[in-house]
Amino acid sequence: MKKIITLAVLLFSFVSFAQIKVLETVPVERLGKVNNNYIQKIGDEYTVYYTSIQNDDDSSTLRKFSFRNLNNDYASLYNIIMNGFTASPLYDIKLELPNNYIWLHYTGSALPEKATVQFMVSSKETASATSSVSEPFVKDQINKLFQK
């Protein structure tokens, strides 16, 4: 009996102090892509990656903003962007996300299908007013980016 208890304690110590643990993983899904810009979904969190057009030290770095899809926010963001294309006159729309402020900056054109939108992203966490601006997107590119 003493040997069985010793063996059980020894086996338990190996199991409880193992270095390798299996963790639950959530699949990463890449949604639409336009040039280097894309949307990635991990669980219920969406991240929009975009290339900043500002003259930064490292202009090849992708910028991003994220949000959780709590109340169908992914579809709401898409609808807000698309409705901005048809607004008359075109105006900027300011959105508040958990960690960022996003301005949707619209630029008009004589042809409605050539109107563009840019993401102007500012972080809530930094005290300075540093922001980044995406390249301009036309309506078809937004449809492709959001897979609509």
PDB file of C-alpha atoms in Angstrom:
ATOM      1  CA  MET A   1       0.000   0.000   0.000  1.00  0.00           C
ATOM      2  CA  LYS A   2       2.883   2.303   0.822  1.00  0.00           C
ATOM      3  CA  LYS A   3       4.336   1.752  -2.661  1.00  0.00           C
ATOM      4  CA  ILE A   4       1.004   2.586  -4.340  1.00  0.00           C
ATOM      5  CA  ILE A   5       0.699   5.869  -2.436  1.00  0.00           C
ATOM      6  CA  THR A   6       4.302   6.768  -3.237  1.00  0.00           C
ATOM      7  CA  LEU A   7       3.747   5.964  -6.917  1.00  0.00           C
ATOM      8  CA  ALA A   8       0.530   8.017  -6.991  1.00  0.00           C
ATOM      9  CA  VAL A   9       2.240  11.034  -5.367  1.00  0.00           C
ATOM     10  CA  LEU A  10       5.189  10.744  -7.753  1.00  0.00           C
ATOM     11  CA  LEU A  11       2.877  10.496 -10.779  1.00  0.00           C
ATOM     12  CA  PHE A  12       0.786  13.445  -9.540  1.00  0.00           C
ATOM     13  CA  SER A  13       3.923  15.601  -9.112  1.00  0.00           C
ATOM     14  CA  PHE A  14       4.925  14.939 -12.739  1.00  0.00           C
ATOM     15  CA  VAL A  15       1.478  15.839 -14.016  1.00  0.00           C
ATOM     16  CA  SER A  16       1.079  19.009 -11.935  1.00  0.00           C
ATOM     17  CA  PHE A  17       4.523  20.414 -12.757  1.00  0.00           C
ATOM     18  CA  ALA A  18       4.571  19.692 -16.466  1.00  0.00           C
ATOM     19  CA  GLN A  19       6.195  22.368 -18.629  1.00  0.00           C
ATOM     20  CA  ILE A  20       3.938  21.854 -21.613  1.00  0.00           C
ATOM     21  CA  LYS A  21       0.278  22.739 -21.399  1.00  0.00           C
ATOM     22  CA  VAL A  22      -2.316  22.468 -24.116  1.00  0.00           C
ATOM     23  CA  LEU A  23      -4.203  25.735 -24.442  1.00  0.00           C
ATOM     24  CA  GLU A  24      -7.451  26.311 -26.240  1.00  0.00           C
ATOM     25  CA  THR A  25      -6.869  28.085 -29.539  1.00  0.00           C
ATOM     26  CA  VAL A  26      -9.230  30.277 -31.485  1.00  0.00           C
ATOM     27  CA  PRO A  27      -8.989  30.120 -35.276  1.00  0.00           C
ATOM     28  CA  VAL A  28      -7.636  33.192 -37.046  1.00  0.00           C
ATOM     29  CA  GLU A  29      -9.705  34.136 -40.060  1.00  0.00           C
ATOM     30  CA  ARG A  30      -8.501  36.640 -42.647  1.00  0.00           C
ATOM     31  CA  LEU A  31     -11.446  38.343 -44.253  1.00  0.00           C
ATOM     32  CA  GLY A  32     -11.275  40.704 -47.244  1.00  0.00           C
ATOM     33  CA  LYS A  33      -8.039  42.161 -48.554  1.00  0.00           C
ATOM     34  CA  VAL A  34      -7.351  45.279 -50.635  1.00  0.00           C
ATOM     35  CA  ASN A  35      -3.670  45.862 -51.499  1.00  0.00           C
ATOM     36  CA  ASN A  36      -1.872  45.506 -48.121  1.00  0.00           C
ATOM     37  CA  ASN A  37      -5.022  46.343 -46.142  1.00  0.00           C
ATOM     38  CA  TYR A  38      -7.090  43.542 -44.635  1.00  0.00           C
ATOM     39  CA  ILE A  39      -9.479  42.587 -41.864  1.00  0.00           C
ATOM     40  CA  GLN A  40      -8.683  39.722 -39.486  1.00  0.00           C
ATOM     41  CA  LYS A  41     -11.130  37.967 -37.177  1.00  0.00           C
ATOM     42  CA  ILE A  42     -10.103  36.108 -34.025  1.00  0.00           C
ATOM     43  CA  GLY A  43     -13.110  34.841 -32.106  1.00  0.00           C
ATOM     44  CA  ASP A  44     -15.431  37.830 -31.767  1.00  0.00           C
ATOM     45  CA  GLU A  45     -12.671  40.430 -32.214  1.00  0.00           C
ATOM     46  CA  TYR A  46     -12.115  42.133 -35.561  1.00  0.00           C
ATOM     47  CA  THR A  47      -8.888  43.941 -36.404  1.00  0.00           C
ATOM     48  CA  VAL A  48      -8.578  46.258 -39.399  1.00  0.00           C
ATOM     49  CA  TYR A  49      -4.995  46.483 -40.687  1.00  0.00           C
ATOM     50  CA  TYR A  50      -4.180  49.402 -42.976  1.00  0.00           C
ATOM     51  CA  THR A  51      -1.105  51.066 -44.442  1.00  0.00           C
ATOM     52  CA  SER A  52      -0.590  54.624 -43.256  1.00  0.00           C
ATOM     53  CA  ILE A  53       0.090  57.166 -46.005  1.00  0.00           C
ATOM     54  CA  GLN A  54       1.709  59.681 -43.672  1.00  0.00           C
ATOM     55  CA  ASN A  55       5.453  60.252 -43.886  1.00  0.00           C
ATOM     56  CA  ASP A  56       6.483  58.248 -40.849  1.00  0.00           C
ATOM     57  CA  ASP A  57       9.930  56.929 -40.031  1.00  0.00           C
ATOM     58  CA  ASP A  58       8.795  53.453 -41.071  1.00  0.00           C
ATOM     59  CA  SER A  59       6.022  53.849 -43.658  1.00  0.00           C
ATOM     60  CA  SER A  60       5.962  50.140 -44.514  1.00  0.00           C
ATOM     61  CA  THR A  61       4.477  49.221 -41.127  1.00  0.00           C
ATOM     62  CA  LEU A  62       0.816  48.311 -41.003  1.00  0.00           C
ATOM     63  CA  ARG A  63      -1.349  50.181 -38.522  1.00  0.00           C
ATOM     64  CA  LYS A  64      -4.438  48.681 -36.932  1.00  0.00           C
ATOM     65  CA  PHE A  65      -7.536  49.226 -34.883  1.00  0.00           C
ATOM     66  CA  SER A  66      -9.639  46.551 -33.184  1.00  0.00           C
ATOM     67  CA  PHE A  67     -13.115  46.086 -31.813  1.00  0.00           C
ATOM     68  CA  ARG A  68     -15.300  43.252 -30.549  1.00  0.00           C
ATOM     69  CA  ASN A  69     -18.446  42.247 -32.409  1.00  0.00           C
ATOM     70  CA  LEU A  70     -20.748  42.629 -29.409  1.00  0.00           C
ATOM     71  CA  ASN A  71     -23.927  44.022 -30.964  1.00  0.00           C
ATOM     72  CA  ASN A  72     -23.253  43.150 -34.602  1.00  0.00           C
ATOM     73  CA  ASP A  73     -20.681  45.975 -34.630  1.00  0.00           C
ATOM     74  CA  TYR A  74     -18.870  44.587 -37.685  1.00  0.00           C
ATOM     75  CA  ALA A  75     -21.994  44.974 -39.851  1.00  0.00           C
ATOM     76  CA  SER A  76     -22.737  48.341 -38.224  1.00  0.00           C
ATOM     77  CA  LEU A  77     -19.270  49.670 -39.121  1.00  0.00           C
ATOM     78  CA  TYR A  78     -19.735  48.509 -42.709  1.00  0.00           C
ATOM     79  CA  ASN A  79     -23.162  50.190 -42.903  1.00  0.00           C
ATOM     80  CA  ILE A  80     -21.847  53.443 -41.407  1.00  0.00           C
ATOM     81  CA  ILE A  81     -19.030  53.551 -43.969  1.00  0.00           C
ATOM     82  CA  MET A  82     -21.312  52.742 -46.901  1.00  0.00           C
ATOM     83  CA  ASN A  83     -23.977  55.264 -45.816  1.00  0.00           C
ATOM     84  CA  GLY A  84     -21.275  57.940 -45.674  1.00  0.00           C
ATOM     85  CA  PHE A  85     -20.700  57.545 -49.427  1.00  0.00           C
ATOM     86  CA  THR A  86     -24.287  58.577 -50.171  1.00  0.00           C
ATOM     87  CA  ALA A  87     -24.480  61.478 -47.697  1.00  0.00           C
ATOM     88  CA  SER A  88     -25.014  64.877 -49.223  1.00  0.00           C
ATOM     89  CA  PRO A  89     -22.882  66.788 -48.554  1.00  0.00           C
ATOM     90  CA  LEU A  90     -20.073  64.394 -47.686  1.00  0.00           C
ATOM     91  CA  TYR A  91     -18.908  64.892 -44.110  1.00  0.00           C
ATOM     92  CA  ASP A  92     -16.506  63.237 -41.701  1.00  0.00           C
ATOM     93  CA  ILE A  93     -17.901  60.724 -39.222  1.00  0.00           C
ATOM     94  CA  LYS A  94     -16.243  60.284 -35.834  1.00  0.00           C
ATOM     95  CA  LEU A  95     -16.450  56.882 -34.154  1.00  0.00           C
ATOM     96  CA  GLU A  96     -15.310  55.833 -30.696  1.00  0.00           C
ATOM     97  CA  LEU A  97     -13.843  52.360 -30.255  1.00  0.00           C
ATOM     98  CA  PRO A  98     -12.545  50.856 -26.988  1.00  0.00           C
ATOM     99  CA  ASN A  99      -8.936  51.998 -27.620  1.00  0.00           C
ATOM    100  CA  ASN A 100      -9.204  54.425 -30.530  1.00  0.00           C
ATOM    101  CA  TYR A 101     -11.071  57.267 -32.137  1.00  0.00           C
ATOM    102  CA  ILE A 102     -11.744  56.759 -35.838  1.00  0.00           C
ATOM    103  CA  TRP A 103     -12.637  59.524 -38.257  1.00  0.00           C
ATOM    104  CA  LEU A 104     -14.093  58.403 -41.550  1.00  0.00           C
ATOM    105  CA  HIS A 105     -12.895  61.141 -43.916  1.00  0.00           C
ATOM    106  CA  TYR A 106     -14.857  61.280 -47.178  1.00  0.00           C
ATOM    107  CA  THR A 107     -13.683  63.010 -50.332  1.00  0.00           C
ATOM    108  CA  GLY A 108     -16.201  63.694 -53.056  1.00  0.00           C
ATOM    109  CA  SER A 109     -15.940  63.439 -56.801  1.00  0.00           C
ATOM    110  CA  ALA A 110     -18.092  64.392 -59.771  1.00  0.00           C
ATOM    111  CA  LEU A 111     -18.813  60.682 -60.166  1.00  0.00           C
ATOM    112  CA  PRO A 112     -20.433  59.098 -57.064  1.00  0.00           C
ATOM    113  CA  GLU A 113     -18.562  55.823 -57.564  1.00  0.00           C
ATOM    114  CA  LYS A 114     -15.249  57.719 -57.337  1.00  0.00           C
ATOM    115  CA  ALA A 115     -15.885  59.154 -53.862  1.00  0.00           C
ATOM    116  CA  THR A 116     -13.324  57.897 -51.328  1.00  0.00           C
ATOM    117  CA  VAL A 117     -13.092  57.297 -47.604  1.00  0.00           C
ATOM    118  CA  GLN A 118      -9.990  57.238 -45.415  1.00  0.00           C
ATOM    119  CA  PHE A 119      -9.563  55.966 -41.864  1.00  0.00           C
ATOM    120  CA  MET A 120      -7.996  58.578 -39.600  1.00  0.00           C
ATOM    121  CA  VAL A 121      -7.091  56.734 -36.401  1.00  0.00           C
ATOM    122  CA  SER A 122      -6.066  58.257 -33.093  1.00  0.00           C
ATOM    123  CA  SER A 123      -5.235  56.303 -29.943  1.00  0.00           C
ATOM    124  CA  LYS A 124      -7.062  57.051 -26.688  1.00  0.00           C
ATOM    125  CA  GLU A 125      -4.129  55.836 -24.607  1.00  0.00           C
ATOM    126  CA  THR A 126      -1.451  58.262 -25.808  1.00  0.00           C
ATOM    127  CA  ALA A 127      -1.508  61.774 -24.457  1.00  0.00           C
ATOM    128  CA  SER A 128      -0.270  63.252 -27.728  1.00  0.00           C
ATOM    129  CA  ALA A 129      -2.502  63.715 -30.731  1.00  0.00           C
ATOM    130  CA  THR A 130      -0.623  61.230 -32.887  1.00  0.00           C
ATOM    131  CA  SER A 131      -2.755  59.745 -35.566  1.00  0.00           C
ATOM    132  CA  SER A 132      -2.414  57.828 -38.783  1.00  0.00           C
ATOM    133  CA  VAL A 133      -4.307  58.015 -42.048  1.00  0.00           C
ATOM    134  CA  SER A 134      -5.092  55.125 -44.363  1.00  0.00           C
ATOM    135  CA  GLU A 135      -4.961  55.222 -48.106  1.00  0.00           C
ATOM    136  CA  PRO A 136      -8.235  56.298 -49.787  1.00  0.00           C
ATOM    137  CA  PHE A 137     -10.783  53.543 -50.503  1.00  0.00           C
ATOM    138  CA  VAL A 138     -13.569  53.656 -53.080  1.00  0.00           C
ATOM    139  CA  LYS A 139     -16.894  51.946 -52.454  1.00  0.00           C
ATOM    140  CA  ASP A 140     -15.912  48.735 -54.313  1.00  0.00           C
ATOM    141  CA  GLN A 141     -12.737  48.408 -52.224  1.00  0.00           C
ATOM    142  CA  ILE A 142     -14.732  48.735 -48.987  1.00  0.00           C
ATOM    143  CA  ASN A 143     -17.073  45.984 -50.247  1.00  0.00           C
ATOM    144  CA  LYS A 144     -14.067  43.781 -50.954  1.00  0.00           C
ATOM    145  CA  LEU A 145     -12.425  44.597 -47.614  1.00  0.00           C
ATOM    146  CA  PHE A 146     -15.575  43.697 -45.656  1.00  0.00           C
ATOM    147  CA  GLN A 147     -16.371  40.721 -47.959  1.00  0.00           C
ATOM    148  CA  LYS A 148     -19.726  42.102 -49.034  1.00  0.00           C
TER     149      LYS A 148
END
